[in-house]
Amino acid sequence: MTIDPRSVTGKRLEIAHHIQVLVIGAGPAGISAARRAHQGGADVMLVDENPVPFDVMGESVPQIWGGRMGGQVRNRNAMTERMLEARPDLVELFELGVDVRLGTACWGLFSNQPNLGWMPGLVAGLIDDEQGSYHVRADQIIVATGRRDMGLAFPGWDLPGVLGASAAATLAGLYGAFDGKRAVILGSGPEALLAAQDLMAAGVQITAVVEQAASPLAPQLAAGLQAHGVEIICGQAPRGVNSDAGGVTGLILRDRQIDCDSVLLGVGAVPMIDLLQAAGARCGFDNDRSGFVPTLDKGLQTTLAGIRAAGDCAGIWAAKSADPALARSEGEAAANAALAAIGLSKHAPADLATPPHAPDMGRYRKDWVRATVVEALAEMPVCQCEEVTAREILEVRPPRYLKMPPVANETRSLTQILGDGPPDPDQVKRLTRAGMGPCQGRRCREQIQALLALQEDLALGAVPLAGYRSPVRPMTLTAATAPEDPAIAEIWDSWFGMPRQWVPFWDVEPKYTVAALATEKEHVSE
């Protein structure tokens, strides 16, 4: 049998390192997992993208940083030192001999599946400023990537000073680089108000908490903030902002204005599942865990063998946000299961804390989107990167730069346009480009989901999130260049002639040229 020289058959993937346990994320769960796996005798690598490069932060990756990063974030060494001061457990791991790599982002996970069978095992794509992009093979992978904030559009939300509540807490607590003094928080859930406490401890004045509902979602935490002089304003939603050349100077409500230099988005803490979903792990909506989370077994393993999840990316709830010990216990349990899988331990699956029944978070987030986006006083981009408004999303309008005339879609429902069943955000993404920008949908993905649910009067969980694809972190072409098998480099030109993928390999010219591109040839299926 003759093998097509342009296929991956017989080609090897260049692997920089082969380790037993790879842990992604150096928060409480990740540090705990790395420590336990090392204690169990495994060869462990712990990677964390913090400190995030300044240019990546400028694209609101992985958090909605909102232009309130202090100048010190440009100094990577200073940020690394600050991070180690904030997380002394990391220093302990260094001293124990764990391979800890800070400023290293994981841009993709790959596992052999029905449509992929040539990987040498579990593979992670990593990237840093020094080595660029490279591949690591691991026997077990524990994903502990944490959380991010749900975006929320209102007139002026694209100005410097509008950022996520978790992002602000990270800037203040982890980096000591939050360039804000007076902040207003939108949302009164536990995660938002716990972030307010952390910011106040860091010296930030929380002027007010604004809630569209009639009462705070976390009344006890709200009462505690009130006792410290924070105003709790219910039944209100933002109508716009005041601003100057430096960004936000105040928040405009229906009947009043509040002076501030930062507006913090706290309407929804979202599990960061991008790596897992892009890898093909099954994820589903769980109201009690704050959104879409991976399906896990008792060993915290996803539907992909050998890939586990722990910490906030596996689910967020009030008690877990208030007590890092719960995340640490998940990290340790995932490490014990990983050790057992590679034959270094015989720990039985641990009984982990489970969340209590939570209020209807889907309805709460839909109410916020209705109050700020649907009932907005002016058109504004929901997708900041591609400048797509809510109306353009709901009417599935093509991008403005195409200068297309009005079409019948403007009077048709999404159900009529997309067919039977729940609306498909990926269809909307392809047709409008909403979610295709440099932030990779982090500011608009959940908003689009809520808009579609409102449009069709569906529960939030009935509408899927737009899909993730690798790389899940922005990469320059230069940085993305990784070592490759010379046999692949020999036939690199064939990738430019896309039609020849459907021509029998024995009928393809040895070298690609535009003149020789045989578009008139009869194509055959692979």
Short mmCIF file of N, CA and C in Angstrom, two decimals, residues 86-163:
data_model
loop_
_atom_site.label_atom_id
_atom_site.label_comp_id
_atom_site.label_asym_id
_atom_site.label_seq_id
_atom_site.Cartn_x
_atom_site.Cartn_y
_atom_site.Cartn_z
N ALA A 86 2.54 37.11 47.18
CA ALA A 86 1.12 36.91 47.44
C ALA A 86 0.78 35.43 47.62
N ARG A 87 1.58 34.54 47.00
CA ARG A 87 1.32 33.10 47.08
C ARG A 87 2.58 32.38 47.58
N PRO A 88 2.84 32.46 48.89
CA PRO A 88 4.05 31.84 49.43
C PRO A 88 4.11 30.33 49.21
N ASP A 89 2.94 29.68 49.01
CA ASP A 89 2.94 28.24 48.72
C ASP A 89 3.69 27.93 47.43
N LEU A 90 3.72 28.89 46.50
CA LEU A 90 4.47 28.68 45.27
C LEU A 90 5.96 28.59 45.55
N VAL A 91 6.43 29.43 46.46
CA VAL A 91 7.85 29.39 46.83
C VAL A 91 8.20 28.03 47.42
N GLU A 92 7.30 27.50 48.24
CA GLU A 92 7.52 26.18 48.83
C GLU A 92 7.65 25.11 47.74
N LEU A 93 6.82 25.19 46.71
CA LEU A 93 6.89 24.22 45.61
C LEU A 93 8.22 24.33 44.87
N PHE A 94 8.68 25.56 44.65
CA PHE A 94 10.00 25.76 44.04
C PHE A 94 11.06 25.03 44.86
N GLU A 95 11.02 25.25 46.17
CA GLU A 95 12.03 24.67 47.05
C GLU A 95 11.94 23.15 47.11
N LEU A 96 10.74 22.59 46.92
CA LEU A 96 10.57 21.14 46.92
C LEU A 96 11.09 20.50 45.63
N GLY A 97 11.32 21.32 44.62
CA GLY A 97 11.82 20.79 43.36
C GLY A 97 10.78 20.59 42.29
N VAL A 98 9.56 21.11 42.52
CA VAL A 98 8.53 21.03 41.48
C VAL A 98 8.92 21.97 40.34
N ASP A 99 8.71 21.52 39.12
CA ASP A 99 8.98 22.35 37.94
C ASP A 99 7.85 23.37 37.80
N VAL A 100 8.05 24.56 38.38
CA VAL A 100 7.03 25.61 38.36
C VAL A 100 7.39 26.60 37.26
N ARG A 101 6.45 26.84 36.38
CA ARG A 101 6.69 27.75 35.25
C ARG A 101 5.63 28.85 35.26
N LEU A 102 6.05 30.04 35.71
CA LEU A 102 5.15 31.19 35.72
C LEU A 102 5.27 31.93 34.40
N GLY A 103 4.23 32.72 34.08
CA GLY A 103 4.22 33.41 32.81
C GLY A 103 4.15 32.46 31.64
N THR A 104 3.60 31.26 31.88
CA THR A 104 3.50 30.22 30.85
C THR A 104 2.03 29.87 30.66
N ALA A 105 1.52 30.15 29.48
CA ALA A 105 0.11 29.89 29.19
C ALA A 105 -0.05 28.55 28.48
N CYS A 106 -1.11 27.86 28.82
CA CYS A 106 -1.48 26.65 28.08
C CYS A 106 -2.51 27.07 27.04
N TRP A 107 -2.18 26.90 25.76
CA TRP A 107 -3.08 27.35 24.70
C TRP A 107 -3.92 26.23 24.11
N GLY A 108 -3.66 24.97 24.52
CA GLY A 108 -4.47 23.89 23.99
C GLY A 108 -4.15 22.55 24.64
N LEU A 109 -5.15 21.70 24.77
CA LEU A 109 -5.00 20.32 25.22
C LEU A 109 -5.48 19.40 24.12
N PHE A 110 -4.78 18.27 23.95
CA PHE A 110 -5.10 17.36 22.86
C PHE A 110 -5.07 15.92 23.37
N SER A 111 -6.12 15.20 23.01
CA SER A 111 -6.27 13.81 23.45
C SER A 111 -6.81 13.00 22.29
N ASN A 112 -6.33 11.78 22.13
CA ASN A 112 -6.85 10.92 21.06
C ASN A 112 -8.34 10.65 21.28
N GLN A 113 -9.11 10.85 20.22
CA GLN A 113 -10.54 10.69 20.24
C GLN A 113 -10.97 10.08 18.91
N PRO A 114 -12.27 9.85 18.72
CA PRO A 114 -12.69 9.23 17.45
C PRO A 114 -12.20 9.96 16.21
N ASN A 115 -12.05 11.30 16.29
CA ASN A 115 -11.59 12.03 15.11
C ASN A 115 -10.12 12.42 15.19
N LEU A 116 -9.41 11.86 16.14
CA LEU A 116 -7.99 12.18 16.31
C LEU A 116 -7.30 10.96 16.91
N GLY A 117 -6.38 10.36 16.16
CA GLY A 117 -5.80 9.13 16.65
C GLY A 117 -4.30 9.02 16.58
N TRP A 118 -3.62 10.11 16.24
CA TRP A 118 -2.17 9.99 16.03
C TRP A 118 -1.35 10.66 17.12
N MET A 119 -2.00 11.17 18.19
CA MET A 119 -1.25 11.81 19.26
C MET A 119 -0.47 10.75 20.05
N PRO A 120 0.71 11.10 20.57
CA PRO A 120 1.49 10.13 21.35
C PRO A 120 0.95 9.92 22.76
N GLY A 121 -0.11 10.60 23.11
CA GLY A 121 -0.71 10.54 24.44
C GLY A 121 -1.40 11.86 24.70
N LEU A 122 -1.56 12.22 25.98
CA LEU A 122 -2.09 13.54 26.31
C LEU A 122 -1.02 14.59 26.03
N VAL A 123 -1.38 15.61 25.28
CA VAL A 123 -0.42 16.64 24.89
C VAL A 123 -0.99 18.01 25.23
N ALA A 124 -0.14 18.87 25.79
CA ALA A 124 -0.51 20.26 26.07
C ALA A 124 0.39 21.18 25.27
N GLY A 125 -0.21 22.21 24.68
CA GLY A 125 0.57 23.24 24.01
C GLY A 125 0.82 24.38 24.98
N LEU A 126 2.08 24.69 25.23
CA LEU A 126 2.45 25.75 26.15
C LEU A 126 3.18 26.86 25.39
N ILE A 127 3.15 28.06 25.97
CA ILE A 127 3.85 29.18 25.35
C ILE A 127 4.34 30.13 26.43
N ASP A 128 5.56 30.62 26.28
CA ASP A 128 6.08 31.65 27.17
C ASP A 128 6.97 32.60 26.36
N ASP A 129 7.41 33.66 27.00
CA ASP A 129 8.19 34.68 26.28
C ASP A 129 9.57 34.19 25.89
N GLU A 130 10.12 33.24 26.63
CA GLU A 130 11.49 32.80 26.37
C GLU A 130 11.57 31.69 25.33
N GLN A 131 10.74 30.66 25.49
CA GLN A 131 10.83 29.50 24.60
C GLN A 131 9.86 29.55 23.42
N GLY A 132 8.90 30.47 23.47
CA GLY A 132 7.87 30.46 22.45
C GLY A 132 6.91 29.31 22.70
N SER A 133 6.42 28.70 21.63
CA SER A 133 5.46 27.62 21.76
C SER A 133 6.17 26.26 21.73
N TYR A 134 5.72 25.35 22.59
CA TYR A 134 6.27 24.00 22.61
C TYR A 134 5.22 23.04 23.17
N HIS A 135 5.46 21.75 22.97
CA HIS A 135 4.50 20.73 23.38
C HIS A 135 5.05 19.92 24.56
N VAL A 136 4.16 19.60 25.47
CA VAL A 136 4.48 18.76 26.63
C VAL A 136 3.54 17.57 26.64
N ARG A 137 4.09 16.39 26.82
CA ARG A 137 3.27 15.19 26.96
C ARG A 137 3.16 14.86 28.45
N ALA A 138 1.96 14.50 28.88
CA ALA A 138 1.74 14.18 30.29
C ALA A 138 0.90 12.92 30.41
N ASP A 139 1.17 12.15 31.44
CA ASP A 139 0.34 10.96 31.69
C ASP A 139 -1.01 11.35 32.28
N GLN A 140 -1.00 12.41 33.10
CA GLN A 140 -2.22 12.93 33.71
C GLN A 140 -2.15 14.46 33.68
N ILE A 141 -3.31 15.09 33.44
CA ILE A 141 -3.39 16.55 33.40
C ILE A 141 -4.49 17.01 34.34
N ILE A 142 -4.17 17.95 35.20
CA ILE A 142 -5.16 18.54 36.12
C ILE A 142 -5.33 20.00 35.75
N VAL A 143 -6.53 20.36 35.33
CA VAL A 143 -6.84 21.73 34.92
C VAL A 143 -7.46 22.47 36.10
N ALA A 144 -6.80 23.54 36.51
CA ALA A 144 -7.28 24.35 37.64
C ALA A 144 -7.18 25.82 37.23
N THR A 145 -7.89 26.17 36.17
CA THR A 145 -7.73 27.48 35.55
C THR A 145 -8.57 28.58 36.18
N GLY A 146 -9.46 28.24 37.12
CA GLY A 146 -10.15 29.27 37.88
C GLY A 146 -11.38 29.83 37.20
N ARG A 147 -11.60 31.12 37.39
CA ARG A 147 -12.82 31.79 36.95
C ARG A 147 -12.50 33.07 36.20
N ARG A 148 -13.51 33.61 35.56
CA ARG A 148 -13.45 34.96 35.01
C ARG A 148 -14.82 35.60 35.20
N ASP A 149 -14.95 36.85 34.79
CA ASP A 149 -16.20 37.58 34.98
C ASP A 149 -17.03 37.61 33.71
N MET A 150 -18.33 37.56 33.87
CA MET A 150 -19.24 37.73 32.74
C MET A 150 -19.26 39.20 32.34
N GLY A 151 -19.17 39.45 31.04
CA GLY A 151 -19.28 40.81 30.55
C GLY A 151 -20.71 41.31 30.64
N LEU A 152 -20.88 42.63 30.64
CA LEU A 152 -22.21 43.24 30.69
C LEU A 152 -22.14 44.59 29.98
N ALA A 153 -22.84 44.70 28.86
CA ALA A 153 -22.76 45.90 28.05
C ALA A 153 -23.73 46.98 28.54
N PHE A 154 -23.28 48.22 28.50
CA PHE A 154 -24.11 49.40 28.70
C PHE A 154 -23.35 50.55 28.04
N PRO A 155 -24.00 51.64 27.71
CA PRO A 155 -23.30 52.72 27.03
C PRO A 155 -22.07 53.18 27.82
N GLY A 156 -20.90 53.08 27.18
CA GLY A 156 -19.66 53.46 27.83
C GLY A 156 -18.88 52.32 28.44
N TRP A 157 -19.40 51.08 28.29
CA TRP A 157 -18.70 49.97 28.96
C TRP A 157 -17.39 49.62 28.27
N ASP A 158 -17.16 50.18 27.09
CA ASP A 158 -15.91 49.93 26.38
C ASP A 158 -14.83 50.95 26.72
N LEU A 159 -15.09 51.82 27.68
CA LEU A 159 -14.11 52.82 28.10
C LEU A 159 -13.19 52.26 29.19
N PRO A 160 -11.96 52.79 29.30
CA PRO A 160 -11.09 52.38 30.41
C PRO A 160 -11.77 52.66 31.74
N GLY A 161 -11.73 51.68 32.63
CA GLY A 161 -12.35 51.82 33.93
C GLY A 161 -13.51 50.89 34.16
N VAL A 162 -13.99 50.21 33.10
CA VAL A 162 -15.02 49.18 33.26
C VAL A 162 -14.33 47.83 33.16
N LEU A 163 -14.31 47.09 34.23
CA LEU A 163 -13.57 45.83 34.28
C LEU A 163 -14.29 44.82 35.16
#
